[in-house]
mmCIF file of C-alpha atoms in Angstrom:
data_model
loop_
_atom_site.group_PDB
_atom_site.id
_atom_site.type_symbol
_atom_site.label_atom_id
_atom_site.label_comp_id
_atom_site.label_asym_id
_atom_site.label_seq_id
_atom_site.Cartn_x
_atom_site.Cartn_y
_atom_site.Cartn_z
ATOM 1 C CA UNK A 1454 -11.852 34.154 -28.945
ATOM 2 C CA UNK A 1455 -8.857 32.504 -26.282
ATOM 3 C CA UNK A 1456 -7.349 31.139 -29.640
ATOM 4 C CA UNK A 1457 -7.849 34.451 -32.024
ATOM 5 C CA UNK A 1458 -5.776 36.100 -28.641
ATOM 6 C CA UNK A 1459 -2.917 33.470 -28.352
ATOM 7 C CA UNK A 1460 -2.575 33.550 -32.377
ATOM 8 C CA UNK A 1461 -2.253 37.875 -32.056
ATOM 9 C CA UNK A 1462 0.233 37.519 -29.217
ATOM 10 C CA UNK A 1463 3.091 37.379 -31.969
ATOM 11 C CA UNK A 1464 6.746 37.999 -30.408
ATOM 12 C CA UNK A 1465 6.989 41.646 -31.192
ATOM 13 C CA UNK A 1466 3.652 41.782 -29.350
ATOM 14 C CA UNK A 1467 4.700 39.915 -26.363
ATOM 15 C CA UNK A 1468 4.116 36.390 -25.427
ATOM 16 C CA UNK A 1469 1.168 34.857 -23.896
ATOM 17 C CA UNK A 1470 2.960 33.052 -21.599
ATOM 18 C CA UNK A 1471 3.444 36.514 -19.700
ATOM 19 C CA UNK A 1472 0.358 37.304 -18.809
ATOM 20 C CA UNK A 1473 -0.646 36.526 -15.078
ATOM 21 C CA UNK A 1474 -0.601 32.469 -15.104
ATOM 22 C CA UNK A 1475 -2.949 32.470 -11.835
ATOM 23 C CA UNK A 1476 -4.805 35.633 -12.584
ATOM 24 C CA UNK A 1477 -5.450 36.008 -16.110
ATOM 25 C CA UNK A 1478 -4.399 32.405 -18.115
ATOM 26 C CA UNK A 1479 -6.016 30.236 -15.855
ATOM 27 C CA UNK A 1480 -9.377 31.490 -15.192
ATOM 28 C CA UNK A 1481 -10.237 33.875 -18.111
ATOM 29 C CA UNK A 1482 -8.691 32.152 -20.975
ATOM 30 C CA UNK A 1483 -8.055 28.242 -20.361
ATOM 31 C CA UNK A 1484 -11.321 28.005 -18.683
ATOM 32 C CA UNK A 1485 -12.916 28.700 -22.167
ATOM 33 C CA UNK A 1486 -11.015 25.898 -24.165
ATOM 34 C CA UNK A 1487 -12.507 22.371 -24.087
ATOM 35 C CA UNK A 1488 -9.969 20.134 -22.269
ATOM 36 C CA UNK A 1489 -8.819 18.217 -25.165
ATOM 37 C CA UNK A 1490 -7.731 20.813 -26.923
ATOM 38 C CA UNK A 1491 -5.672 22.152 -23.202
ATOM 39 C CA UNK A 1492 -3.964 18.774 -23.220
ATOM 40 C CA UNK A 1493 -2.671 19.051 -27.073
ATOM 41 C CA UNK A 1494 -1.152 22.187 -25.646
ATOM 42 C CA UNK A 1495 1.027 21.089 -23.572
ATOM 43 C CA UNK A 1496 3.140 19.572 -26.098
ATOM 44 C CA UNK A 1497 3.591 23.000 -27.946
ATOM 45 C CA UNK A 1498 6.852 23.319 -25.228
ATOM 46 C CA UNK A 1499 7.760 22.833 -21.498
ATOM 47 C CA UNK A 1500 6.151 26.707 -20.364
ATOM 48 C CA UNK A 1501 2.817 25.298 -21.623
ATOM 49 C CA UNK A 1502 3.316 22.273 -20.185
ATOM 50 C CA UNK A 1503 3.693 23.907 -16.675
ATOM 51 C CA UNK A 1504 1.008 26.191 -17.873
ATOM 52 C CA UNK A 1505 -1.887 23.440 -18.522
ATOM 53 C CA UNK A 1506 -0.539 21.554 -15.283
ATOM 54 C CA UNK A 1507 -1.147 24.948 -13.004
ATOM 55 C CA UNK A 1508 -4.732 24.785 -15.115
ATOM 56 C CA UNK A 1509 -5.632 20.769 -14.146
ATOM 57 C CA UNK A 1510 -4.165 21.439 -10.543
ATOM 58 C CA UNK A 1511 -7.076 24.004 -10.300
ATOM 59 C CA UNK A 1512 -10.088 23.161 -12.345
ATOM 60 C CA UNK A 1513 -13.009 22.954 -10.086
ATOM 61 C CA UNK A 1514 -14.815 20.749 -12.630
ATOM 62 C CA UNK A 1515 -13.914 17.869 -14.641
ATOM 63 C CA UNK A 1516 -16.092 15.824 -17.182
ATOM 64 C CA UNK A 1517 -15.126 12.285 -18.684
ATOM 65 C CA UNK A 1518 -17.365 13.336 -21.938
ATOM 66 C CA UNK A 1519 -14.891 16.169 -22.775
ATOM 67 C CA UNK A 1520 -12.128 14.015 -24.082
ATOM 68 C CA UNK A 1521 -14.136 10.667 -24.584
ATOM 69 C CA UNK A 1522 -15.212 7.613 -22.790
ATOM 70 C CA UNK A 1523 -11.856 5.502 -23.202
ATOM 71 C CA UNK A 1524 -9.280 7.754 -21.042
ATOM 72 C CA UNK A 1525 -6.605 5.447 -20.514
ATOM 73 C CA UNK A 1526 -6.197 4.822 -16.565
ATOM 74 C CA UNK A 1527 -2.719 6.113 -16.295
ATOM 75 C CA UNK A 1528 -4.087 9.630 -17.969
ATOM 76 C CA UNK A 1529 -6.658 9.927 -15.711
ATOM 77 C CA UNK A 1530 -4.297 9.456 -12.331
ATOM 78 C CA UNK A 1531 -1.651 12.044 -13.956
ATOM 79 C CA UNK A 1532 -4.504 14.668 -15.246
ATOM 80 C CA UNK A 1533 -6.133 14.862 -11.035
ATOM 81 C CA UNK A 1534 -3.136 14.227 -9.120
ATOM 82 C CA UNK A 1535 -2.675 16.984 -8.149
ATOM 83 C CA UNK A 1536 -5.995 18.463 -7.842
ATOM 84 C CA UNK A 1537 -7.325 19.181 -4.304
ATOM 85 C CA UNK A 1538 -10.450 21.875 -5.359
ATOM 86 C CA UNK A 1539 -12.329 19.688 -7.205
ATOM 87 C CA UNK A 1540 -16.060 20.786 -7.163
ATOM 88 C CA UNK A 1541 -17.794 18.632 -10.036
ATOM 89 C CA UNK A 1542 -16.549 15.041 -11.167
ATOM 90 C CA UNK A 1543 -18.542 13.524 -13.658
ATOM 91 C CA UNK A 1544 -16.913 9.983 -14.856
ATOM 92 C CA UNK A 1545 -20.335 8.590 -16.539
ATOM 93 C CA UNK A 1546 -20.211 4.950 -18.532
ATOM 94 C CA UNK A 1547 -16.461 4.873 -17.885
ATOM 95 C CA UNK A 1548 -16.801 0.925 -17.059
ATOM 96 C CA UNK A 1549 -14.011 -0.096 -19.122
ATOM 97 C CA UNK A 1550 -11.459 1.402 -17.060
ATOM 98 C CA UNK A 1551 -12.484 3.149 -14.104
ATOM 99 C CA UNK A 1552 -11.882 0.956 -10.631
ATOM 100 C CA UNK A 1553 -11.278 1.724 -7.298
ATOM 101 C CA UNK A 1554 -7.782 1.839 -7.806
ATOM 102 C CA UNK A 1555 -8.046 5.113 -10.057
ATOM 103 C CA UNK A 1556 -11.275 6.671 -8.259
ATOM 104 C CA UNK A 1557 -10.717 6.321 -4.680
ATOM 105 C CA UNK A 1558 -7.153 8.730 -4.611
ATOM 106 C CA UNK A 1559 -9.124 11.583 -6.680
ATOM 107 C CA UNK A 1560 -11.991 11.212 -3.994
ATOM 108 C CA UNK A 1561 -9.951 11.296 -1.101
ATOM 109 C CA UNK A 1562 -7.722 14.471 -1.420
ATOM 110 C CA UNK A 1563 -11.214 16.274 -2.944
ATOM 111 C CA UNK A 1564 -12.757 16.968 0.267
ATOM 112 C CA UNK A 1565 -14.798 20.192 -1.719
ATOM 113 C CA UNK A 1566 -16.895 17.729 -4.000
ATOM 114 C CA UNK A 1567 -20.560 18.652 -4.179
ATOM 115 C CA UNK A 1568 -21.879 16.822 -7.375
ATOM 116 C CA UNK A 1569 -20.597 13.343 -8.683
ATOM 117 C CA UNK A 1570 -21.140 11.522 -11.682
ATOM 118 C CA UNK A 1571 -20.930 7.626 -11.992
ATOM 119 C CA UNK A 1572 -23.579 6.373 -14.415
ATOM 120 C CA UNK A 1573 -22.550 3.094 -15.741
ATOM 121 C CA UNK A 1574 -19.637 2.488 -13.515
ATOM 122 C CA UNK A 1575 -19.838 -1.016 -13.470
ATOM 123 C CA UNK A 1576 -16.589 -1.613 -12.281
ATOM 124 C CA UNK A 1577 -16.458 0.042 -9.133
ATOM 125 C CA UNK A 1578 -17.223 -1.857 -5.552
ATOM 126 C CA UNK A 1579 -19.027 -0.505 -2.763
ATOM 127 C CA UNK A 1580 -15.638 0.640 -1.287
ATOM 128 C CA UNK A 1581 -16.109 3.578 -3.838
ATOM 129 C CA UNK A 1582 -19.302 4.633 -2.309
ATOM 130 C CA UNK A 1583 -17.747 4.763 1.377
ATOM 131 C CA UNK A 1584 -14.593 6.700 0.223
ATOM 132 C CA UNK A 1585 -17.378 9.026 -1.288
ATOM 133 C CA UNK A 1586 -19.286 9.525 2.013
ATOM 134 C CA UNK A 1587 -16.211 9.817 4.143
ATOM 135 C CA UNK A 1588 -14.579 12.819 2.481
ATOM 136 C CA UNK A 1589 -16.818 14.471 0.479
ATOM 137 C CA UNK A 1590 -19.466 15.766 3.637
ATOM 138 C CA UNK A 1591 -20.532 18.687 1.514
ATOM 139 C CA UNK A 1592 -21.707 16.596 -1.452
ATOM 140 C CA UNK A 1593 -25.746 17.314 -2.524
ATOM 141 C CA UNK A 1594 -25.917 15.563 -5.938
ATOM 142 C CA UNK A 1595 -24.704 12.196 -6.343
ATOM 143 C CA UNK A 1596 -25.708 9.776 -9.581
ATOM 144 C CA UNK A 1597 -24.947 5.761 -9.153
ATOM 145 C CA UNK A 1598 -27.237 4.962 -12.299
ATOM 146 C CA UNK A 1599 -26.893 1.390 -13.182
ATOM 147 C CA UNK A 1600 -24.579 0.639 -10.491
ATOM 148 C CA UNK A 1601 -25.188 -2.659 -9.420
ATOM 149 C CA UNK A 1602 -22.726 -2.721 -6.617
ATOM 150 C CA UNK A 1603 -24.182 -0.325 -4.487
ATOM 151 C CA UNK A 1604 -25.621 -2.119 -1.655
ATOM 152 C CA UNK A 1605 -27.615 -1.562 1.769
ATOM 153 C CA UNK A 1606 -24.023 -1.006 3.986
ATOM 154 C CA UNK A 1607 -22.582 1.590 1.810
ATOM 155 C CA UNK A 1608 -25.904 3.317 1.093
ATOM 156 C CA UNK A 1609 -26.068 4.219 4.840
ATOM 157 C CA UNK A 1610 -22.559 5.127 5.131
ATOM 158 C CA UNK A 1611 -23.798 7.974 2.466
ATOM 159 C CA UNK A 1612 -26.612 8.722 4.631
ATOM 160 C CA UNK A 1613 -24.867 9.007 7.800
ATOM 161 C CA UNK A 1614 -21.953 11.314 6.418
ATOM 162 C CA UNK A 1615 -23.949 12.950 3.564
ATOM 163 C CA UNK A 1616 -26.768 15.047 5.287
ATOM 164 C CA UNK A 1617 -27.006 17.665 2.503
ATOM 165 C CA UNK A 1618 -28.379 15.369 -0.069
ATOM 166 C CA UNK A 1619 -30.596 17.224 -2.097
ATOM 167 C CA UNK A 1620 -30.848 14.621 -5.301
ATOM 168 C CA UNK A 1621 -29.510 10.840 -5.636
ATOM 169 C CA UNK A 1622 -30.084 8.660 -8.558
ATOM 170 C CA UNK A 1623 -30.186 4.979 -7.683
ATOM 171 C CA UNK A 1624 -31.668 3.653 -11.066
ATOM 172 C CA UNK A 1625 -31.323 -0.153 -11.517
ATOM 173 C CA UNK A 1626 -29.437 -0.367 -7.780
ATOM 174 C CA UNK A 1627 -31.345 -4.007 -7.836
ATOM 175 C CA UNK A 1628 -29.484 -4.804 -4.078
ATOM 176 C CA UNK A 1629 -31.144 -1.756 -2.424
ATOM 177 C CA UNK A 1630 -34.597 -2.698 -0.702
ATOM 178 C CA UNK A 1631 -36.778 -0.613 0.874
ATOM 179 C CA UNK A 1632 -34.716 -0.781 4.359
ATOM 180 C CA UNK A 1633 -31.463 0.829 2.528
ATOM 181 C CA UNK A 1634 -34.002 3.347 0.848
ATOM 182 C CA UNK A 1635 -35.783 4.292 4.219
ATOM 183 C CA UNK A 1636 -32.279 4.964 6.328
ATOM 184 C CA UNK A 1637 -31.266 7.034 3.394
ATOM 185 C CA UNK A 1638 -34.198 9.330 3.218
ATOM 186 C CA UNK A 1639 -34.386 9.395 7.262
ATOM 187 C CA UNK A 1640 -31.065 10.890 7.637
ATOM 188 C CA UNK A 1641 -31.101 13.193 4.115
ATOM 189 C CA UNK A 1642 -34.369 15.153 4.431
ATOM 190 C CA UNK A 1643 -33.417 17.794 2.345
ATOM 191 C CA UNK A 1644 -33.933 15.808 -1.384
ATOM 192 C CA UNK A 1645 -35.691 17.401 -3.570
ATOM 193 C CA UNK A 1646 -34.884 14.671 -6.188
ATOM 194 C CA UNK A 1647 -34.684 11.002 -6.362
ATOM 195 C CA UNK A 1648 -34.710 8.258 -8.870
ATOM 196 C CA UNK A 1649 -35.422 4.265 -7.835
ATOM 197 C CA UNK A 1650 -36.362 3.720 -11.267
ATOM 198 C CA UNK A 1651 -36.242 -0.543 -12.145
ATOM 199 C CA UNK A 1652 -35.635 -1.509 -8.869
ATOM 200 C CA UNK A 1653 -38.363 -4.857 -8.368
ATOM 201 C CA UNK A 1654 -37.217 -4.558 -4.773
ATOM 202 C CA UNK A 1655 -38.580 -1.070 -3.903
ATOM 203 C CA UNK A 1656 -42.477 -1.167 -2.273
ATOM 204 C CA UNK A 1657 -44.772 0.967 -0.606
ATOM 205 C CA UNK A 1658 -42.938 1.044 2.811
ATOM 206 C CA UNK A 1659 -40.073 2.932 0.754
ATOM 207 C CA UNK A 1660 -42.409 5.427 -0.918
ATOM 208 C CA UNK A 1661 -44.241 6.272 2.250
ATOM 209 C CA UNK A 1662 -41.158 7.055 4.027
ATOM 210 C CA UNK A 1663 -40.032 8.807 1.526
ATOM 211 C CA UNK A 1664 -42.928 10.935 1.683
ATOM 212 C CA UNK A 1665 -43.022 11.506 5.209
ATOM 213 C CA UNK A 1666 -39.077 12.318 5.278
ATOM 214 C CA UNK A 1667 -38.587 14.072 3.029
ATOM 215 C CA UNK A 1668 -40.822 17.335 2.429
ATOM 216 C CA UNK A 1669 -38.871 19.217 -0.453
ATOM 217 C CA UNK A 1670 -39.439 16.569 -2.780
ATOM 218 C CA UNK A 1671 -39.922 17.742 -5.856
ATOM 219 C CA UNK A 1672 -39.152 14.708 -8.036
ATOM 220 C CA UNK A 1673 -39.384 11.614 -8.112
ATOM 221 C CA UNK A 1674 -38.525 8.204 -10.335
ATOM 222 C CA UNK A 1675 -40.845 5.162 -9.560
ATOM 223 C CA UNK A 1676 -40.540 3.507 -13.011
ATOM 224 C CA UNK A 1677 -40.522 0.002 -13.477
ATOM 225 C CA UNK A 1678 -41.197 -0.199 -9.566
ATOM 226 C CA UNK A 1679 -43.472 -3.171 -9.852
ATOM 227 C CA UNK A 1680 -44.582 -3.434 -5.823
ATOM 228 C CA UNK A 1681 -45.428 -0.181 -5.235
ATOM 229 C CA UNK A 1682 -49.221 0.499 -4.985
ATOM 230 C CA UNK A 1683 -52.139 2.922 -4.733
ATOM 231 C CA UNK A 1684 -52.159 3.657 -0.971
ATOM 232 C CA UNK A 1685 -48.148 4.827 -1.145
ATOM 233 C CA UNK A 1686 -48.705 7.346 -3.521
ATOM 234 C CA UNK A 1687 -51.884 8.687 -2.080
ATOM 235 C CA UNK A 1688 -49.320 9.205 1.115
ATOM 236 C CA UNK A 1689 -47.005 10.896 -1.504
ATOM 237 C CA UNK A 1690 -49.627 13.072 -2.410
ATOM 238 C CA UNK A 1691 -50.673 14.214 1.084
ATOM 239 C CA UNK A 1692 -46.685 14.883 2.364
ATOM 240 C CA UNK A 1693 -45.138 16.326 -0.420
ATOM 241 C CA UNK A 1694 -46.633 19.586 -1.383
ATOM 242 C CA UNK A 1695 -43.559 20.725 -3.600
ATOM 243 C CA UNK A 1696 -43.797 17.741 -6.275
ATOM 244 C CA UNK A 1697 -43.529 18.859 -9.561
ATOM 245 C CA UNK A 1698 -43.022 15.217 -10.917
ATOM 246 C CA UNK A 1699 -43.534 11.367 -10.613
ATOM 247 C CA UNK A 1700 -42.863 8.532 -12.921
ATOM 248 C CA UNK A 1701 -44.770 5.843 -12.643
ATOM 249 C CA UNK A 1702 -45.027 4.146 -15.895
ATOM 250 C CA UNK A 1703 -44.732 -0.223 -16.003
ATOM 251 C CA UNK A 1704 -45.442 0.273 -12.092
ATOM 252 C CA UNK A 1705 -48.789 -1.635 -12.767
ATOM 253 C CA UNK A 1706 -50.632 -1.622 -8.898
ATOM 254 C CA UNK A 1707 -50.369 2.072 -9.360
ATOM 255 C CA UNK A 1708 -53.866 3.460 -11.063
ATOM 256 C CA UNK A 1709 -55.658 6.724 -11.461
ATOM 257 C CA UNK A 1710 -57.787 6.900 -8.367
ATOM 258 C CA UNK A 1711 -54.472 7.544 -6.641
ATOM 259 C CA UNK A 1712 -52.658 9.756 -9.700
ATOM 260 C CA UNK A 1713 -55.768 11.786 -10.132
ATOM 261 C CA UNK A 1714 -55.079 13.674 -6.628
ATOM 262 C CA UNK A 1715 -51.383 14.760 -7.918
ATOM 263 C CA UNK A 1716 -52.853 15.486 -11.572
ATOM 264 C CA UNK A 1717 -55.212 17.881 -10.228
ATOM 265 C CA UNK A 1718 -52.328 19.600 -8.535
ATOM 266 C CA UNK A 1719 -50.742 20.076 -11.644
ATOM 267 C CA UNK A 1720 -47.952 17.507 -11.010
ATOM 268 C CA UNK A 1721 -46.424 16.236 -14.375
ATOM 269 C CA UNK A 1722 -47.047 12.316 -14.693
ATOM 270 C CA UNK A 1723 -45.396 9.978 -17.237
ATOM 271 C CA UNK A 1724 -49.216 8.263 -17.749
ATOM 272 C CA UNK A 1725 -51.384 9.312 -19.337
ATOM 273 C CA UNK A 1726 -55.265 9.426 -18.071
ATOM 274 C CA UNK A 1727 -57.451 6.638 -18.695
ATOM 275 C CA UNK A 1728 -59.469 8.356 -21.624
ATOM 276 C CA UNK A 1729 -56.339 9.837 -23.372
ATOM 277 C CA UNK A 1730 -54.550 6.561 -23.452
ATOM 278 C CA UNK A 1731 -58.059 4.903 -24.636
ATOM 279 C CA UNK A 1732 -58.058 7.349 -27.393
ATOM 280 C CA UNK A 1733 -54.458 7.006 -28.487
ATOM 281 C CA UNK A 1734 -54.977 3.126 -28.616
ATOM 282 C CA UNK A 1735 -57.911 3.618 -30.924
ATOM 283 C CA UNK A 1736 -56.779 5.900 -33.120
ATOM 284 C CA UNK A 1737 -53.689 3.263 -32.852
ATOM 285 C CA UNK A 1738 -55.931 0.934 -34.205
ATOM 286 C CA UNK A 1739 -58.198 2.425 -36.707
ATOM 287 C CA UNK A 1740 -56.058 5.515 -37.534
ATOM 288 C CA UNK A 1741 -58.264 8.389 -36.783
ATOM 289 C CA UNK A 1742 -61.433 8.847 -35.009
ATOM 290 C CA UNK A 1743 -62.369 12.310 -36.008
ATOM 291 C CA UNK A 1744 -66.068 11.935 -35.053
ATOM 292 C CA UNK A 1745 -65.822 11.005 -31.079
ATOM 293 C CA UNK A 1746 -67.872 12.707 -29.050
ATOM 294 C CA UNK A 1747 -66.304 13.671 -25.920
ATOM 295 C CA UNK A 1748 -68.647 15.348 -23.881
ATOM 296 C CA UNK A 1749 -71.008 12.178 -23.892
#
């Protein structure tokens, strides 16, 4: 529809370019074009040029994914620079060019940030995750999946400065241990989601503080958590009356006489019960078992 309009806007008609810029361009036609196609516009002449540069300086949301993983570094500087309302910034498995050097100017003059995106950032330091907590003090969703560079200092500078915290994803953090993941959930009580999926280093005394702290919880990520053990979730289960979900699957010291309490709440498990997964091995191995009785 924005492009059938610009096409009818013929000289004789009028131009598009004189519309309103701020109050009718910007947000109810440019905000309906996927960004790559914006940024071919602005070669069409120097009016859309200033156009799509009014746009960037006031998009509350930008995504990586719209124009493709391999942005080269000076595009990204010259597409935010002069953004100061960012809301959403999602820069996901951007590793082969995003550093501190490009992140850390965006973060700092975005003081309105409330959701970032950093899965797979591998080449980012902890200095990232400071200049996060520092100016972004309204931030609630924050995802450093597969960021091994997050570490114990700059996961409580987060927790000190981001109180509103309502879901973190710290999948494969392998430096955090269950100290980091205890000051974190002490000072951000309001997360309702939180993922500490393959981390060997997470135990029981992070769980149980977890459950204690934080009382909105409504998911949470345990996978691959190989320490953590019956009596933590059974804690879980008793402190967190809002969970809707738990992943527990390769967490081996976990077993049913603790799941059973949240399965009979309803909470949706990644395991299956003892007799299901029986069954699905057998007819794994024989094919079909048609003739099991299972009220024996």
């Amino acid at each position: 529809a924005p492009w059938r309009l610009m096409m009818s806007l013929t000289p004789s008609r009028g131009c598009l370019l004189d519309l309103p810029w701020e109050d009718i361009l910007v947000p109810h036609i440019l905000c309906h074009l996927p960004l790559q196609q914006l940024l071919s516009l602005q070669r069409v002449s120097k009016s859309f040029q200033s156009l799509i540069q009014l746009y960037l300086a006031n998009m509350r949301c930008f995504d990586s994914s719209q124009i493709g993983p391999a942005i080269p570094r000076a595009a990204f500087v010259n597409l935010l620079k002069d953004n100061e309302v960012l809301q959403q910034l999602a820069l996901q498995n951007c590793s082969d060019w995003l550093t501190d050097r490009e992140l850390l100017p965006v973060i700092g003059q975005n003081h309105h940030l409330h959701q970032i995106q950093l899965k797979g950032c591998a080449q980012l330091s902890r200095h990232a995750l400071v200049a996060i907590s520092l100016s972004c003090p309204n931030l609630r969703r924050l995802s450093l999946a597969h960021c091994e560079w997050v570490d114990s200092l700059s996961l409580r500078s987060l927790a000190d400065h981001c109180k509103a915290l309502e879901a973190v994803d710290l999948t494969a953090c392998r430096q955090l241990k269950d100290e980091a993941i205890c000051y974190l959930v002490q000072k951000c009580g309001r997360l309702k989601s939180l993922s500490l999926a393959v981390n060997a280093n997470v135990g029981d005394a992070a769980v149980e503080e977890i459950a204690k702290c934080c009382p909105e919880l409504e998911h949470l990520d345990l996978t691959g958590c190989l320490r953590v053990k019956n009596d933590s979730i059974r804690v879980l289960a008793e402190y967190c009356p809002k969970l809707r979900s738990l992943k527990v699957k390769h967490c081996h010291n976990v077993a049913e006489s603790s799941l059973s309490i949240l399965r009979s709440r309803g909470v949706e498990l990644d395991v299956e019960p003892p007799l299901q997964r029986a069954l699905v091995l057998l007819q794994d191995v024989v094919g079909f078992a048609p003739f099991i009785n299972l009220q024996i």
